[in-house]
């Protein structure tokens, strides 16, 4: 635990003391702010809809999710591995799990800071006399952090697989995009093949329902947009994000351990 | 990765062996995660908290009850046929479509797989036509279709899922278009109930004694009630004992609404026998004290431990001049019964949950004087008049409170009884039959078209009447839901420039300045990175 805290502090310091971190933050906040502002104008000042757009309905949210965690994670493991500092870290008196969890928490904290800009929007609305539904907004914020955690953990796994930071970022972007678009692609494929399969497979309706349920079970956007975003705290959705993030972290730790016996 | 087995000697073989083990362990981990997620999503384990201020994400309890009672073997399918529309309703229609989609997702979740949502891509013309053909429908768009087997119900977006105010485009009296009410939940519920209803209960309204006729239109008829009950899945008949003889075998509920002439001992005996045999009976005497006496209903209901008083319950009404004073007069016979004056019973549950009042008019008072035989049932009052205001105006009615003989207190206006008559004389030895259910209303005015048509109480009088019949027919779960208004929070247009300034011109530059400050501090020897 102590080791995790030390790594967390180290990584937070390195994230917030580098211009890259702030540049990414400014770019993301500006884009998201533009979306929020446009939504407010478009909906005639609908506070709930505009905050929802900034916190998860809008394209900017998902673009940030696809690009920012890979860019953050590429330097957390791959770059450290390339410069050799990772070897020092791994020989330090902290466990591999502490290293990975510390880095994961630091990157997720960075994302949490980024999404806290939406809470600032809420504060301003409160000040202007149109208070948002705070409980629902905080629930959406919690969800945004969990989604960020999931993408950070996936990006960390990609970062642990290679020593080239750009390749790590590329792999992570592919992974995040795939994870996000896979359900849509599968639905599309299913729609294309439905007629053919219905002819060949007996009881296709039941099979299709089963496949649809399988597709839905891995749909990150749906898990977030149907629970946290509208203000529903759902134990199943909480477990979904925690278990998948946990799985990727577990695989990252294994991948890091594998370096030892590979060398 | 950890090598689980004994490594092989050959290089390539060892690599394959390790790769296999890695793939296997990753696969097992994924399966474990999926299994955990599957288990925590099971009903009973899953816990949901709606954190929104107006609980906009929660289904109405009535909807939840219906979804939980859907038959497990046959799925109900909801087909969505949504497409964008042209201005001026484009944005509002899009909002309704989004809200309906979210509502359906929540319904599917609660139904635990018994409700299947099917989104039809309107861009795929062939697929949409094929689906409509399967549903034996044509030319539909912007609607949802609830179907089960051969049964189907179409709920259109406009005037089904929501009602719209088109606004006024005239610049002098400009009013933007708006959503008047979002009725998706109630109309989808009606659709589900319609396609899943099994045998339709037969309701017989007695006639031949001057009762309110369900097949006639007019103030003191039950025409509105008949339409509502028919739409709710009942089959309505009339029964004239003198002409038709015995009560038909398929009678499930019998309603005696506002008789003027004596029912006669034979009819009363038939109905008593029907009720004691597990039948369901609704009795609503005429509000006029003369007819209460002449019909013999006051004497008849004593058999079930109920007493109907001859007078009329009244409450003072606010001075129309707006002085705020309460005055009395003929209008004292019309008043509202708020949820605080209602007792917790299935019939009133929807009104209590939605906080709606009931419209009362010209009602006798009811008193529960005796409970059914111990252990066989319960008789209870449903709702009462205001305890600090109401009085029972004695005959002849003068609409004024005579404090000496007409004490100010609450008076019960309706009662229900559920009991079973035992075959044996001893409670412990008796064999229980199907439980009988009885509803006695203070007057037939509660069911008259005149009252049910009024918008007072948000249509709660009609809901109450339907719920009473549904309770009698053991269909407590077929109840009505009030439309839920969106929690609309709007930012005034004049505040928009401030938002623009903060979101675009203040927050990002401040962050940029902070970043530059950090870079500057770093260049001056700030922490480059932490140490372990």
CSV table of C-alpha atoms in Angstrom, one decimal, chain A residues 5-258:
chain,number,residue,atom,x,y,z
A,5,UNK,CA,1.2,5.6,-2.6
A,6,UNK,CA,4.9,6.4,-3.3
A,7,UNK,CA,4.5,5.5,-7.0
A,8,UNK,CA,1.2,7.3,-7.2
A,9,UNK,CA,2.8,10.5,-5.9
A,10,UNK,CA,5.8,10.1,-8.2
A,11,UNK,CA,3.6,9.7,-11.3
A,12,UNK,CA,1.2,12.5,-10.3
A,13,UNK,CA,4.2,14.8,-9.9
A,14,UNK,CA,5.6,13.8,-13.3
A,15,UNK,CA,2.2,14.2,-15.0
A,16,UNK,CA,1.4,17.6,-13.6
A,17,UNK,CA,4.9,19.0,-13.8
A,18,UNK,CA,5.2,18.3,-17.6
A,19,UNK,CA,4.0,20.7,-20.2
A,20,UNK,CA,2.6,17.7,-22.2
A,21,UNK,CA,0.1,16.9,-19.4
A,22,UNK,CA,-1.2,20.5,-19.3
A,23,UNK,CA,-1.4,20.8,-23.0
A,24,UNK,CA,-3.5,17.7,-23.2
A,25,UNK,CA,-5.6,19.0,-20.4
A,26,UNK,CA,-6.2,22.4,-22.0
A,27,UNK,CA,-7.0,20.8,-25.4
A,28,UNK,CA,-9.5,18.4,-23.8
A,29,UNK,CA,-11.2,21.1,-21.6
A,30,UNK,CA,-11.4,23.5,-24.6
A,31,UNK,CA,-13.0,20.9,-26.9
A,32,UNK,CA,-15.4,19.7,-24.2
A,33,UNK,CA,-16.2,23.2,-23.3
A,34,UNK,CA,-17.1,24.0,-26.9
A,35,UNK,CA,-19.3,21.0,-27.0
A,36,UNK,CA,-21.1,22.0,-23.8
A,37,UNK,CA,-21.5,25.6,-25.0
A,38,UNK,CA,-22.9,24.5,-28.3
A,39,UNK,CA,-25.3,22.1,-26.6
A,40,UNK,CA,-26.5,24.8,-24.3
A,41,UNK,CA,-27.2,27.0,-27.3
A,42,UNK,CA,-28.8,24.3,-29.3
A,43,UNK,CA,-31.1,23.1,-26.5
A,44,UNK,CA,-32.3,26.5,-25.5
A,45,UNK,CA,-30.3,26.4,-22.2
A,46,UNK,CA,-31.2,22.9,-21.1
A,47,UNK,CA,-28.8,22.5,-18.3
A,48,UNK,CA,-29.2,18.7,-17.8
A,49,UNK,CA,-28.8,17.8,-21.5
A,50,UNK,CA,-25.8,20.1,-21.9
A,51,UNK,CA,-23.9,18.7,-18.8
A,52,UNK,CA,-24.8,15.2,-20.0
A,53,UNK,CA,-23.2,16.0,-23.4
A,54,UNK,CA,-20.1,17.2,-21.8
A,55,UNK,CA,-19.9,14.3,-19.4
A,56,UNK,CA,-20.5,11.4,-21.7
A,57,UNK,CA,-23.1,11.8,-24.5
A,58,UNK,CA,-20.9,13.9,-26.7
A,59,UNK,CA,-18.3,12.7,-29.2
A,60,UNK,CA,-15.6,14.7,-27.5
A,61,UNK,CA,-15.9,12.6,-24.4
A,62,UNK,CA,-15.3,9.4,-26.3
A,63,UNK,CA,-12.5,10.9,-28.5
A,64,UNK,CA,-10.8,12.0,-25.3
A,65,UNK,CA,-11.3,8.5,-23.9
A,66,UNK,CA,-9.7,6.9,-27.0
A,67,UNK,CA,-6.7,9.2,-27.3
A,68,UNK,CA,-5.8,10.6,-23.8
A,69,UNK,CA,-5.3,7.4,-21.8
A,70,UNK,CA,-3.0,5.8,-24.5
A,71,UNK,CA,-1.0,9.1,-24.6
A,72,UNK,CA,-0.7,9.1,-20.8
A,73,UNK,CA,0.0,5.4,-20.5
A,74,UNK,CA,2.6,5.3,-23.3
A,75,UNK,CA,5.1,7.2,-21.1
A,76,UNK,CA,4.1,5.3,-17.9
A,77,UNK,CA,5.6,2.0,-18.9
A,78,UNK,CA,6.9,1.9,-22.5
A,79,UNK,CA,8.9,5.1,-22.3
A,80,UNK,CA,10.3,4.2,-18.9
A,81,UNK,CA,11.2,0.8,-20.3
A,82,UNK,CA,12.9,2.5,-23.3
A,83,UNK,CA,14.9,4.9,-21.1
A,84,UNK,CA,15.7,2.1,-18.7
A,85,UNK,CA,14.1,3.8,-15.6
A,86,UNK,CA,11.6,1.0,-15.4
A,87,UNK,CA,14.4,-1.5,-14.5
A,88,UNK,CA,15.4,0.7,-11.6
A,89,UNK,CA,11.7,0.9,-10.5
A,90,UNK,CA,11.3,-2.9,-10.7
A,91,UNK,CA,14.4,-3.5,-8.6
A,92,UNK,CA,13.2,-1.0,-6.0
A,93,UNK,CA,11.6,-2.4,-2.8
A,94,UNK,CA,8.1,-2.2,-4.1
A,95,UNK,CA,6.0,-5.0,-5.7
A,96,UNK,CA,5.1,-5.0,-9.4
A,97,UNK,CA,1.5,-4.7,-8.4
A,98,UNK,CA,2.2,-1.6,-6.4
A,99,UNK,CA,4.0,-0.1,-9.4
A,100,UNK,CA,1.2,-0.8,-11.8
A,101,UNK,CA,-1.6,0.2,-9.4
A,102,UNK,CA,0.2,3.4,-8.5
A,103,UNK,CA,0.7,4.3,-12.1
A,104,UNK,CA,-2.9,3.4,-12.9
A,105,UNK,CA,-4.3,5.6,-10.0
A,106,UNK,CA,-2.1,8.5,-11.1
A,107,UNK,CA,-3.3,8.4,-14.7
A,108,UNK,CA,-6.9,8.0,-13.6
A,109,UNK,CA,-6.5,10.9,-11.2
A,110,UNK,CA,-5.3,13.0,-14.2
A,111,UNK,CA,-8.5,12.0,-16.1
A,112,UNK,CA,-10.6,12.8,-13.0
A,113,UNK,CA,-9.1,16.3,-12.9
A,114,UNK,CA,-9.9,16.7,-16.6
A,115,UNK,CA,-13.6,15.7,-16.1
A,116,UNK,CA,-13.9,17.9,-13.0
A,117,UNK,CA,-14.1,20.8,-15.4
A,118,UNK,CA,-17.7,19.7,-15.9
A,119,UNK,CA,-18.3,20.1,-12.2
A,120,UNK,CA,-16.9,23.7,-12.6
A,121,UNK,CA,-19.5,24.2,-15.3
A,122,UNK,CA,-22.1,23.0,-12.7
A,123,UNK,CA,-20.8,25.4,-10.1
A,124,UNK,CA,-21.1,28.3,-12.6
A,125,UNK,CA,-24.7,27.3,-13.4
A,126,UNK,CA,-25.5,27.2,-9.7
A,127,UNK,CA,-24.1,30.7,-9.4
A,128,UNK,CA,-26.2,31.8,-12.4
A,129,UNK,CA,-29.3,30.6,-10.7
A,130,UNK,CA,-29.9,27.4,-12.7
A,131,UNK,CA,-28.6,24.7,-10.4
A,132,UNK,CA,-27.9,21.3,-11.9
A,133,UNK,CA,-29.1,18.1,-10.4
A,134,UNK,CA,-26.0,17.7,-8.3
A,135,UNK,CA,-26.5,14.1,-7.2
A,136,UNK,CA,-27.0,13.0,-10.8
A,137,UNK,CA,-24.0,15.1,-11.9
A,138,UNK,CA,-21.7,13.6,-9.3
A,139,UNK,CA,-23.0,10.1,-10.3
A,140,UNK,CA,-22.1,10.8,-13.9
A,141,UNK,CA,-18.7,12.1,-12.7
A,142,UNK,CA,-18.1,8.9,-10.8
A,143,UNK,CA,-19.0,7.0,-14.0
A,144,UNK,CA,-16.6,9.1,-16.1
A,145,UNK,CA,-13.8,8.3,-13.7
A,146,UNK,CA,-14.6,4.6,-13.9
A,147,UNK,CA,-14.7,4.6,-17.7
A,148,UNK,CA,-11.4,6.5,-17.6
A,149,UNK,CA,-10.0,3.9,-15.3
A,150,UNK,CA,-11.0,1.1,-17.7
A,151,UNK,CA,-9.3,2.8,-20.7
A,152,UNK,CA,-6.2,3.7,-18.6
A,153,UNK,CA,-5.9,0.0,-17.5
A,154,UNK,CA,-6.3,-1.2,-21.1
A,155,UNK,CA,-3.7,1.4,-22.2
A,156,UNK,CA,-1.3,0.3,-19.5
A,157,UNK,CA,-1.5,-3.3,-20.7
A,158,UNK,CA,-0.6,-2.1,-24.2
A,159,UNK,CA,2.2,0.0,-22.8
A,160,UNK,CA,3.6,-3.0,-21.0
A,161,UNK,CA,3.8,-5.1,-24.2
A,162,UNK,CA,6.4,-2.9,-26.0
A,163,UNK,CA,9.3,-0.6,-25.3
A,164,UNK,CA,8.4,1.8,-28.1
A,165,UNK,CA,6.1,4.5,-26.7
A,166,UNK,CA,4.5,5.4,-30.0
A,167,UNK,CA,3.8,1.8,-30.8
A,168,UNK,CA,2.3,1.4,-27.2
A,169,UNK,CA,0.1,4.4,-27.8
A,170,UNK,CA,-0.9,3.1,-31.2
A,171,UNK,CA,-1.7,-0.3,-29.8
A,172,UNK,CA,-3.7,1.3,-27.0
A,173,UNK,CA,-5.6,3.5,-29.4
A,174,UNK,CA,-6.5,0.5,-31.4
A,175,UNK,CA,-7.5,-1.4,-28.3
A,176,UNK,CA,-9.6,1.4,-26.9
A,177,UNK,CA,-11.3,2.1,-30.3
A,178,UNK,CA,-11.9,-1.6,-30.8
A,179,UNK,CA,-13.3,-2.0,-27.3
A,180,UNK,CA,-15.7,0.9,-27.9
A,181,UNK,CA,-16.7,0.0,-31.5
A,182,UNK,CA,-16.7,-3.7,-31.2
A,183,UNK,CA,-20.4,-4.0,-30.1
A,184,UNK,CA,-21.4,-1.6,-33.0
A,185,UNK,CA,-19.5,-3.7,-35.5
A,186,UNK,CA,-20.9,-6.9,-34.2
A,187,UNK,CA,-24.4,-5.5,-34.4
A,188,UNK,CA,-23.8,-4.5,-37.9
A,189,UNK,CA,-22.4,-7.9,-38.9
A,190,UNK,CA,-25.3,-9.5,-37.2
A,191,UNK,CA,-27.7,-7.4,-39.1
A,192,UNK,CA,-26.0,-8.3,-42.4
A,193,UNK,CA,-25.9,-12.0,-41.6
A,194,UNK,CA,-29.3,-12.2,-40.0
A,195,UNK,CA,-31.2,-13.4,-43.0
A,196,UNK,CA,-28.6,-16.0,-44.0
A,197,UNK,CA,-28.3,-17.3,-40.4
A,198,UNK,CA,-32.0,-17.4,-39.9
A,199,UNK,CA,-32.2,-19.8,-42.9
A,200,UNK,CA,-29.5,-22.1,-41.7
A,201,UNK,CA,-29.8,-22.1,-37.9
A,202,UNK,CA,-32.8,-23.6,-36.3
A,203,UNK,CA,-34.3,-21.4,-33.4
A,204,UNK,CA,-32.3,-18.4,-34.7
A,205,UNK,CA,-34.5,-16.0,-32.7
A,206,UNK,CA,-33.3,-17.4,-29.4
A,207,UNK,CA,-29.7,-17.6,-30.6
A,208,UNK,CA,-29.9,-14.0,-31.7
A,209,UNK,CA,-31.2,-12.9,-28.4
A,210,UNK,CA,-28.4,-14.7,-26.7
A,211,UNK,CA,-25.8,-13.1,-29.0
A,212,UNK,CA,-27.4,-9.7,-28.5
A,213,UNK,CA,-27.1,-10.1,-24.8
A,214,UNK,CA,-23.5,-11.1,-25.2
A,215,UNK,CA,-22.8,-8.0,-27.3
A,216,UNK,CA,-24.5,-5.7,-24.8
A,217,UNK,CA,-22.5,-7.2,-21.9
A,218,UNK,CA,-19.3,-5.7,-23.3
A,219,UNK,CA,-20.7,-2.5,-24.6
A,220,UNK,CA,-18.8,0.1,-22.5
A,221,UNK,CA,-20.7,3.1,-23.8
A,222,UNK,CA,-24.0,1.5,-23.1
A,223,UNK,CA,-22.9,0.5,-19.5
A,224,UNK,CA,-22.0,4.1,-18.8
A,225,UNK,CA,-24.7,5.9,-20.7
A,226,UNK,CA,-27.5,3.9,-19.2
A,227,UNK,CA,-26.5,4.0,-15.6
A,228,UNK,CA,-24.1,6.6,-14.4
A,229,UNK,CA,-24.7,9.2,-16.9
A,230,UNK,CA,-28.5,9.6,-16.3
A,231,UNK,CA,-27.8,9.4,-12.6
A,232,UNK,CA,-28.3,5.8,-11.7
A,233,UNK,CA,-25.9,4.1,-9.3
A,234,UNK,CA,-26.1,0.5,-10.3
A,235,UNK,CA,-24.1,-2.2,-8.5
A,236,UNK,CA,-23.8,-4.3,-11.7
A,237,UNK,CA,-22.3,-1.4,-13.7
A,238,UNK,CA,-20.0,-0.6,-10.8
A,239,UNK,CA,-18.8,-4.2,-10.8
A,240,UNK,CA,-18.5,-4.2,-14.6
A,241,UNK,CA,-16.0,-1.3,-14.7
A,242,UNK,CA,-14.1,-2.5,-11.6
A,243,UNK,CA,-13.7,-6.1,-12.8
A,244,UNK,CA,-12.6,-5.3,-16.3
A,245,UNK,CA,-10.2,-2.6,-15.1
A,246,UNK,CA,-9.0,-5.2,-12.5
A,247,UNK,CA,-8.5,-7.8,-15.3
A,248,UNK,CA,-6.4,-5.5,-17.4
A,249,UNK,CA,-4.3,-4.5,-14.4
A,250,UNK,CA,-3.8,-8.1,-13.6
A,251,UNK,CA,-2.7,-8.9,-17.1
A,252,UNK,CA,-0.4,-5.9,-17.0
A,253,UNK,CA,1.2,-7.1,-13.8
A,254,UNK,CA,1.7,-10.6,-15.4
A,255,UNK,CA,3.1,-9.0,-18.4
A,256,UNK,CA,5.6,-7.0,-16.3
A,257,UNK,CA,6.5,-10.1,-14.4
A,258,UNK,CA,7.1,-11.9,-17.6
